[in-house]
Amino acid sequence: MIGEPKKFAFIDALRGLAILAVILVHAHGAVAADSAWLQELMAAGARGVQLFYIASALTLCLSWSARGAREDSPLRNFYLRRLFRIVPMFYLAIAVYLALYGLAPRYYAPNGVRWYYVPLTALFLNGFHPETITSVVPGGWSIVVEMTFYLVLPFLLRSVRSLGVLIALFLVSLLLAQIAGGAAYAIFRHSYPPEQLYLVDTLATLNFLSQFPVFVLGMIAYWFFMRPAAAAVGAWAGVALFAVWIVGWTSLRHVPFAAVLSQPIAMGAVFALLALALARRPVFALVNPLTIQIGKLSFGMYLSHFAVIDLFRAVGVSQAFGSGDVPAVLHYGAVVSVTAAISWVAHVTLERPGIGAGRRLIARLEPPAGT
């Protein structure tokens, strides 16, 4: 196909590391570790979502640069690729989780799942209300955030053409994140009793604008990736700025250095630097056949690992491991293995055919080369 972008192993590996981190935090909820250091490490797995966002921004910017100038309708084709990539697996997840849990009350929908939550989720409009953002599909908040980024990225790439503008966009995104968080509390805090205000907290921190700065960091990483001569200087400047921010933040707020692991935007900066480092030197411990293959299965693993953990709990597998550091690690390994097996089947039977169908449709819509 015209302008197919080059595939980079380190980006697949980043996705693999991201899903391994995400599963780490959720598996820890079923079998807890004893030691404080392992508890902190497993809890920090939540930041794997931000690693996904960095990898996504890199991939999509590369895809747009490879195809955008060569296709007759790059915007249409961009959206078609994203839909055929996401929709088949996501709609299957909606059906599976409705079959498993129905419309019954749950943590992120304590008043029950109302019928209209389902079409809102299917249309990726679930990211604007505390009880829809992640209630129908567990973890569905990150999917709607991704889809919103897909929606705006082509327009950003057409207007953002320099590092200075990217940095300005990052600063604007930080302001928008603060506004979005405040708006969530202003609009919804009086709609819930005190014991359910965690729903407003969820919307305030997991909405698209609150996560947008991480995507912009991924776009900045792409800018340096495309300019190898500037990448080293940019990486050192990024490390220096991050160090200054960490020292200032931990000193002013009187928090331990480890608290940075809970900061999505700060970890996004770390992951952007990691991506640039692995692009230059793909260390085998991080970029290897296992992490690459897991990265290729990562979308299915993200959608399915919640069900695997719940199944383990329901049939007593999690309880059989007991508690402690070794049981927590062994349980985690079991969850990853079963999730990967399920996701491989879904990848072969649904995800890959869906991507292929999107390519064939675009090939039919695109005029022949040279016309």
Tab-separated table of C-alpha atoms in Angstrom:
chain	number	residue	atom	x	y	z
A	1	MET	CA	0.000	0.000	0.000
A	2	ILE	CA	1.147	3.558	-0.711
A	3	GLY	CA	3.284	5.090	2.023
A	4	GLU	CA	3.209	2.238	4.508
A	5	PRO	CA	5.155	3.474	7.556
A	6	LYS	CA	8.197	1.627	8.786
A	7	LYS	CA	7.625	-0.591	11.807
A	8	PHE	CA	9.906	-0.014	14.793
A	9	ALA	CA	10.545	-2.842	17.232
A	10	PHE	CA	11.192	-0.480	20.134
A	11	ILE	CA	7.654	0.968	19.840
A	12	ASP	CA	6.101	-2.508	20.032
A	13	ALA	CA	8.351	-3.176	23.018
A	14	LEU	CA	7.131	0.028	24.683
A	15	ARG	CA	3.561	-1.205	24.279
A	16	GLY	CA	4.576	-4.547	25.726
A	17	LEU	CA	6.157	-2.899	28.752
A	18	ALA	CA	3.075	-0.702	29.125
A	19	ILE	CA	0.605	-3.578	29.298
A	20	LEU	CA	2.864	-5.543	31.636
A	21	ALA	CA	2.834	-2.522	33.948
A	22	VAL	CA	-0.939	-2.070	33.757
A	23	ILE	CA	-1.585	-5.726	34.566
A	24	LEU	CA	0.856	-5.410	37.461
A	25	VAL	CA	-1.282	-2.877	39.319
A	26	HIS	CA	-4.553	-4.729	38.765
A	27	ALA	CA	-3.122	-8.146	39.641
A	28	HIS	CA	-1.828	-6.594	42.860
A	29	GLY	CA	-5.405	-5.790	43.779
A	30	ALA	CA	-6.177	-9.512	43.847
A	31	VAL	CA	-2.997	-10.865	45.495
A	32	ALA	CA	-1.123	-8.281	47.525
A	33	ALA	CA	2.605	-8.189	48.138
A	34	ASP	CA	4.012	-7.828	51.662
A	35	SER	CA	7.106	-5.712	51.203
A	36	ALA	CA	6.644	-1.969	50.865
A	37	TRP	CA	8.975	-1.673	47.857
A	38	LEU	CA	7.069	-4.287	45.855
A	39	GLN	CA	3.748	-2.726	46.810
A	40	GLU	CA	4.961	0.644	45.517
A	41	LEU	CA	6.319	-0.935	42.340
A	42	MET	CA	3.101	-2.781	41.577
A	43	ALA	CA	0.977	0.286	42.353
A	44	ALA	CA	3.162	2.320	39.969
A	45	GLY	CA	2.070	-0.017	37.189
A	46	ALA	CA	-0.888	2.334	36.729
A	47	ARG	CA	1.510	4.632	34.877
A	48	GLY	CA	1.706	2.046	32.111
A	49	VAL	CA	-1.237	3.854	30.528
A	50	GLN	CA	0.942	6.931	30.051
A	51	LEU	CA	3.581	4.744	28.403
A	52	PHE	CA	0.847	3.595	26.005
A	53	TYR	CA	0.114	7.235	25.215
A	54	ILE	CA	3.765	8.009	24.421
A	55	ALA	CA	3.977	4.969	22.129
A	56	SER	CA	0.668	5.921	20.515
A	57	ALA	CA	1.745	9.509	19.831
A	58	LEU	CA	5.008	8.301	18.295
A	59	THR	CA	3.264	5.713	16.117
A	60	LEU	CA	0.557	8.037	14.863
A	61	CYS	CA	2.936	10.878	14.074
A	62	LEU	CA	5.134	8.447	12.124
A	63	SER	CA	2.084	7.083	10.317
A	64	TRP	CA	0.854	10.546	9.372
A	65	SER	CA	4.275	11.626	8.107
A	66	ALA	CA	4.592	8.468	6.001
A	67	ARG	CA	1.127	8.595	4.489
A	68	GLY	CA	-0.216	12.122	4.787
A	69	ALA	CA	1.495	13.613	1.738
A	70	ARG	CA	1.034	10.532	-0.439
A	71	GLU	CA	-2.674	9.833	-0.117
A	72	ASP	CA	-5.564	11.546	-1.824
A	73	SER	CA	-7.658	11.651	1.373
A	74	PRO	CA	-5.224	11.300	4.295
A	75	LEU	CA	-7.684	12.559	6.919
A	76	ARG	CA	-10.407	10.079	5.915
A	77	ASN	CA	-7.909	7.244	5.721
A	78	PHE	CA	-6.405	8.119	9.093
A	79	TYR	CA	-9.787	7.862	10.791
A	80	LEU	CA	-10.696	4.667	8.959
A	81	ARG	CA	-7.487	3.002	10.096
A	82	ARG	CA	-8.140	3.976	13.687
A	83	LEU	CA	-11.752	2.770	13.592
A	84	PHE	CA	-10.906	-0.594	12.056
A	85	ARG	CA	-8.072	-0.960	14.543
A	86	ILE	CA	-10.120	-0.171	17.661
A	87	VAL	CA	-13.815	-0.831	17.042
A	88	PRO	CA	-13.936	-4.639	16.485
A	89	MET	CA	-12.066	-5.483	19.687
A	90	PHE	CA	-13.692	-2.744	21.730
A	91	TYR	CA	-17.205	-3.717	20.682
A	92	LEU	CA	-16.429	-7.325	21.552
A	93	ALA	CA	-15.290	-6.113	24.982
A	94	ILE	CA	-18.569	-4.211	25.442
A	95	ALA	CA	-20.547	-7.361	24.630
A	96	VAL	CA	-18.431	-9.598	26.870
A	97	TYR	CA	-18.545	-7.303	29.906
A	98	LEU	CA	-22.293	-6.754	29.521
A	99	ALA	CA	-22.720	-10.514	29.427
A	100	LEU	CA	-20.543	-10.925	32.522
A	101	TYR	CA	-21.848	-8.070	34.670
A	102	GLY	CA	-25.075	-6.896	33.047
A	103	LEU	CA	-26.324	-3.500	34.193
A	104	ALA	CA	-25.813	-4.175	37.899
A	105	PRO	CA	-24.233	-1.580	40.193
A	106	ARG	CA	-20.424	-1.629	40.309
A	107	TYR	CA	-17.613	0.502	41.665
A	108	TYR	CA	-17.647	3.066	38.853
A	109	ALA	CA	-21.439	2.946	38.511
A	110	PRO	CA	-22.749	2.585	42.078
A	111	ASN	CA	-26.244	3.464	40.901
A	112	GLY	CA	-26.196	0.833	38.185
A	113	VAL	CA	-25.371	1.015	34.490
A	114	ARG	CA	-28.202	2.830	32.765
A	115	TRP	CA	-29.064	1.651	29.282
A	116	TYR	CA	-27.752	4.760	27.529
A	117	TYR	CA	-24.267	4.253	28.989
A	118	VAL	CA	-23.814	1.505	26.402
A	119	PRO	CA	-24.388	3.571	23.215
A	120	LEU	CA	-22.359	6.429	24.720
A	121	THR	CA	-19.488	4.012	25.248
A	122	ALA	CA	-19.890	2.511	21.773
A	123	LEU	CA	-19.697	6.019	20.274
A	124	PHE	CA	-16.680	6.910	22.438
A	125	LEU	CA	-18.662	9.667	24.156
A	126	ASN	CA	-18.378	8.143	27.618
A	127	GLY	CA	-15.520	10.357	28.762
A	128	PHE	CA	-17.594	13.309	29.923
A	129	HIS	CA	-19.511	11.964	32.927
A	130	PRO	CA	-18.332	10.351	36.186
A	131	GLU	CA	-20.528	7.262	35.799
A	132	THR	CA	-19.924	6.585	32.109
A	133	ILE	CA	-16.220	7.191	31.704
A	134	THR	CA	-15.131	3.687	32.700
A	135	SER	CA	-18.161	1.709	33.866
A	136	VAL	CA	-19.302	-0.344	30.859
A	137	VAL	CA	-15.840	-1.623	29.906
A	138	PRO	CA	-13.318	-1.727	32.769
A	139	GLY	CA	-10.477	0.584	31.886
A	140	GLY	CA	-12.561	2.032	29.059
A	141	TRP	CA	-11.553	5.557	30.065
A	142	SER	CA	-8.170	5.162	28.368
A	143	ILE	CA	-9.821	3.999	25.131
A	144	VAL	CA	-12.006	7.108	24.897
A	145	VAL	CA	-8.969	9.266	25.712
A	146	GLU	CA	-7.044	7.576	22.875
A	147	MET	CA	-9.929	8.012	20.454
A	148	THR	CA	-10.224	11.692	21.323
A	149	PHE	CA	-6.523	12.116	20.640
A	150	TYR	CA	-7.018	10.399	17.276
A	151	LEU	CA	-9.730	12.927	16.518
A	152	VAL	CA	-7.571	16.004	17.112
A	153	LEU	CA	-4.107	14.783	16.078
A	154	PRO	CA	-4.318	15.433	12.304
A	155	PHE	CA	-5.315	19.034	12.938
A	156	LEU	CA	-2.504	19.458	15.448
A	157	LEU	CA	0.059	18.037	13.036
A	158	ARG	CA	-1.069	20.413	10.312
A	159	SER	CA	-0.530	23.449	12.526
A	160	VAL	CA	2.356	22.405	14.789
A	161	ARG	CA	5.534	22.561	12.704
A	162	SER	CA	8.292	23.612	15.092
A	163	LEU	CA	9.677	22.668	18.474
A	164	GLY	CA	8.761	26.080	19.847
A	165	VAL	CA	5.117	25.622	18.916
A	166	LEU	CA	5.160	22.128	20.435
A	167	ILE	CA	6.509	23.483	23.702
A	168	ALA	CA	3.862	26.206	23.665
A	169	LEU	CA	1.229	23.511	23.040
A	170	PHE	CA	2.555	21.563	26.021
A	171	LEU	CA	2.234	24.610	28.263
A	172	VAL	CA	-1.297	25.212	26.993
A	173	SER	CA	-2.130	21.546	27.601
A	174	LEU	CA	-1.000	21.889	31.225
A	175	LEU	CA	-3.372	24.823	31.642
A	176	LEU	CA	-6.206	22.902	29.989
A	177	ALA	CA	-5.580	19.955	32.305
A	178	GLN	CA	-5.990	22.205	35.335
A	179	ILE	CA	-9.152	23.777	33.906
A	180	ALA	CA	-10.657	20.379	33.071
A	181	GLY	CA	-10.019	19.039	36.561
A	182	GLY	CA	-11.556	22.101	38.173
A	183	ALA	CA	-14.534	22.005	35.826
A	184	ALA	CA	-15.272	18.391	36.732
A	185	TYR	CA	-15.540	19.318	40.419
A	186	ALA	CA	-17.518	22.476	39.737
A	187	ILE	CA	-20.081	20.632	37.613
A	188	PHE	CA	-20.463	17.305	39.426
A	189	ARG	CA	-19.373	17.585	43.060
A	190	HIS	CA	-22.892	18.480	44.242
A	191	SER	CA	-24.435	15.543	42.366
A	192	TYR	CA	-22.947	12.865	44.631
A	193	PRO	CA	-22.865	12.147	48.358
A	194	PRO	CA	-19.436	12.334	50.047
A	195	GLU	CA	-18.875	8.579	49.818
A	196	GLN	CA	-19.242	8.724	46.026
A	197	LEU	CA	-17.058	11.757	45.324
A	198	TYR	CA	-14.383	9.346	44.098
A	199	LEU	CA	-16.417	9.301	40.870
A	200	VAL	CA	-15.750	13.007	40.403
A	201	ASP	CA	-12.079	12.446	41.250
A	202	THR	CA	-11.981	9.816	38.515
A	203	LEU	CA	-13.444	12.124	35.894
A	204	ALA	CA	-11.183	14.990	36.968
A	205	THR	CA	-8.005	12.943	36.527
A	206	LEU	CA	-8.892	10.550	33.694
A	207	ASN	CA	-10.584	12.839	31.179
A	208	PHE	CA	-8.868	13.585	27.876
A	209	LEU	CA	-7.675	17.099	28.712
A	210	SER	CA	-6.088	15.908	31.958
A	211	GLN	CA	-4.105	13.315	29.990
A	212	PHE	CA	-3.461	15.514	26.939
A	213	PRO	CA	-0.049	16.795	28.147
A	214	VAL	CA	1.308	13.233	27.974
A	215	PHE	CA	0.349	12.948	24.311
A	216	VAL	CA	2.053	16.273	23.605
A	217	LEU	CA	5.198	14.911	25.255
A	218	GLY	CA	4.958	12.006	22.820
A	219	MET	CA	4.717	14.480	19.940
A	220	ILE	CA	7.817	16.269	21.233
A	221	ALA	CA	9.601	12.903	21.378
A	222	TYR	CA	8.602	12.355	17.738
A	223	TRP	CA	10.074	15.746	16.774
A	224	PHE	CA	13.441	14.730	18.237
A	225	PHE	CA	13.176	11.197	16.852
A	226	MET	CA	12.937	12.598	13.332
A	227	ARG	CA	16.034	14.739	13.963
A	228	PRO	CA	18.744	12.410	15.291
A	229	ALA	CA	21.313	15.202	15.399
A	230	ALA	CA	19.162	17.102	17.901
A	231	ALA	CA	17.955	14.048	19.851
A	232	ALA	CA	20.948	13.824	22.196
A	233	VAL	CA	20.779	17.532	23.072
A	234	GLY	CA	17.024	17.304	23.563
A	235	ALA	CA	17.344	14.226	25.757
A	236	TRP	CA	19.920	15.869	28.033
A	237	ALA	CA	17.844	19.035	28.212
A	238	GLY	CA	14.807	16.920	29.099
A	239	VAL	CA	16.714	15.107	31.834
A	240	ALA	CA	17.926	18.416	33.263
A	241	LEU	CA	14.462	19.988	33.241
A	242	PHE	CA	12.940	16.884	34.775
A	243	ALA	CA	15.564	16.839	37.525
A	244	VAL	CA	14.877	20.491	38.341
A	245	TRP	CA	11.132	19.823	38.436
A	246	ILE	CA	11.548	16.768	40.694
A	247	VAL	CA	13.769	18.581	43.173
A	248	GLY	CA	11.412	21.541	43.284
A	249	TRP	CA	8.228	19.505	43.468
A	250	THR	CA	9.423	17.119	46.180
A	251	SER	CA	10.907	19.984	48.222
A	252	LEU	CA	7.920	22.308	48.042
A	253	ARG	CA	5.374	19.601	48.714
A	254	HIS	CA	7.523	17.714	51.217
A	255	VAL	CA	6.936	14.367	49.555
A	256	PRO	CA	9.409	11.501	49.007
A	257	PHE	CA	11.093	11.072	45.644
A	258	ALA	CA	9.117	7.837	45.070
A	259	ALA	CA	5.936	9.927	44.931
A	260	VAL	CA	6.851	10.873	41.366
A	261	LEU	CA	5.671	7.392	40.362
A	262	SER	CA	2.104	8.559	40.967
A	263	GLN	CA	2.396	11.624	38.714
A	264	PRO	CA	1.062	10.868	35.196
A	265	ILE	CA	2.572	13.859	33.408
A	266	ALA	CA	5.956	13.502	35.111
A	267	MET	CA	6.084	9.824	34.204
A	268	GLY	CA	5.025	10.746	30.681
A	269	ALA	CA	8.203	12.841	30.476
A	270	VAL	CA	10.241	9.896	31.739
A	271	PHE	CA	8.674	7.610	29.152
A	272	ALA	CA	9.274	10.112	26.337
A	273	LEU	CA	12.969	10.139	27.256
A	274	LEU	CA	12.948	6.341	27.506
A	275	ALA	CA	11.457	6.084	24.013
A	276	LEU	CA	14.182	8.298	22.574
A	277	ALA	CA	16.853	6.296	24.388
A	278	LEU	CA	15.523	2.957	23.114
A	279	ALA	CA	15.234	4.366	19.597
A	280	ARG	CA	18.984	5.043	19.664
A	281	ARG	CA	20.042	1.985	21.666
A	282	PRO	CA	17.394	-0.788	21.978
A	283	VAL	CA	18.625	-2.456	25.167
A	284	PHE	CA	17.834	-6.170	24.949
A	285	ALA	CA	16.434	-6.309	28.472
A	286	LEU	CA	13.622	-4.002	27.323
A	287	VAL	CA	13.454	-4.559	23.557
A	288	ASN	CA	13.403	-8.295	22.923
A	289	PRO	CA	11.172	-10.865	21.182
A	290	LEU	CA	8.996	-11.291	24.283
A	291	THR	CA	8.242	-7.598	24.899
A	292	ILE	CA	7.771	-7.049	21.160
A	293	GLN	CA	5.270	-9.891	20.853
A	294	ILE	CA	3.407	-8.814	23.990
A	295	GLY	CA	3.284	-5.312	22.503
A	296	LYS	CA	1.550	-6.669	19.407
A	297	LEU	CA	-1.063	-8.269	21.664
A	298	SER	CA	-1.277	-5.324	24.059
A	299	PHE	CA	-4.669	-3.948	22.999
A	300	GLY	CA	-6.401	-7.274	23.501
A	301	MET	CA	-4.512	-7.823	26.736
A	302	TYR	CA	-5.623	-4.442	28.032
A	303	LEU	CA	-9.272	-5.163	27.313
A	304	SER	CA	-9.261	-8.747	28.610
A	305	HIS	CA	-7.027	-8.768	31.682
A	306	PHE	CA	-9.773	-7.341	33.914
A	307	ALA	CA	-11.991	-10.318	33.065
A	308	VAL	CA	-9.119	-12.754	33.661
A	309	ILE	CA	-8.443	-11.319	37.116
A	310	ASP	CA	-12.155	-11.403	37.994
A	311	LEU	CA	-12.353	-15.006	36.760
A	312	PHE	CA	-9.345	-15.948	38.886
A	313	ARG	CA	-11.100	-14.448	41.892
A	314	ALA	CA	-14.443	-16.089	41.124
A	315	VAL	CA	-13.071	-19.628	40.815
A	316	GLY	CA	-10.658	-19.296	43.727
A	317	VAL	CA	-7.393	-19.187	41.773
A	318	SER	CA	-6.284	-15.875	43.275
A	319	GLN	CA	-7.117	-17.043	46.784
A	320	ALA	CA	-5.090	-20.212	46.240
A	321	PHE	CA	-1.933	-18.149	45.796
A	322	GLY	CA	-2.308	-16.652	49.266
A	323	SER	CA	-0.484	-13.391	49.931
A	324	GLY	CA	3.099	-12.222	50.065
A	325	ASP	CA	5.797	-11.189	47.632
A	326	VAL	CA	6.353	-14.545	45.924
A	327	PRO	CA	2.611	-15.376	45.633
A	328	ALA	CA	1.971	-11.870	44.212
A	329	VAL	CA	4.656	-12.339	41.541
A	330	LEU	CA	3.482	-15.861	40.670
A	331	HIS	CA	-0.140	-14.731	40.458
A	332	TYR	CA	0.914	-11.864	38.219
A	333	GLY	CA	2.736	-14.273	35.921
A	334	ALA	CA	-0.342	-16.492	35.714
A	335	VAL	CA	-2.597	-13.540	34.844
A	336	VAL	CA	-0.181	-12.361	32.138
A	337	SER	CA	0.071	-15.857	30.630
A	338	VAL	CA	-3.673	-16.490	30.454
A	339	THR	CA	-4.367	-12.955	29.220
A	340	ALA	CA	-1.736	-13.283	26.489
A	341	ALA	CA	-3.217	-16.592	25.318
A	342	ILE	CA	-6.735	-15.148	25.103
A	343	SER	CA	-5.450	-12.031	23.362
A	344	TRP	CA	-3.508	-14.052	20.791
A	345	VAL	CA	-6.731	-15.808	19.778
A	346	ALA	CA	-8.568	-12.474	19.575
A	347	HIS	CA	-5.672	-10.943	17.633
A	348	VAL	CA	-5.702	-13.697	15.029
A	349	THR	CA	-9.471	-14.021	14.685
A	350	LEU	CA	-10.656	-10.410	15.078
A	351	GLU	CA	-8.019	-7.710	15.520
A	352	ARG	CA	-5.797	-8.570	12.561
A	353	PRO	CA	-8.738	-9.249	10.197
A	354	GLY	CA	-10.267	-5.919	11.261
A	355	ILE	CA	-7.062	-4.062	10.433
A	356	GLY	CA	-6.883	-5.894	7.102
A	357	ALA	CA	-10.473	-4.958	6.279
A	358	GLY	CA	-9.646	-1.317	6.914
A	359	ARG	CA	-6.658	-1.508	4.591
A	360	ARG	CA	-8.721	-3.097	1.832
A	361	LEU	CA	-11.425	-0.448	2.166
A	362	ILE	CA	-8.849	2.350	1.964
A	363	ALA	CA	-7.247	0.672	-1.055
A	364	ARG	CA	-10.612	0.711	-2.821
A	365	LEU	CA	-11.281	4.342	-1.895
A	366	GLU	CA	-7.824	5.633	-2.787
A	367	PRO	CA	-7.290	6.369	-6.478
A	368	PRO	CA	-4.494	4.393	-8.173
A	369	ALA	CA	-1.009	5.816	-7.854
A	370	GLY	CA	-0.235	8.435	-10.470
A	371	THR	CA	-3.831	9.476	-11.160
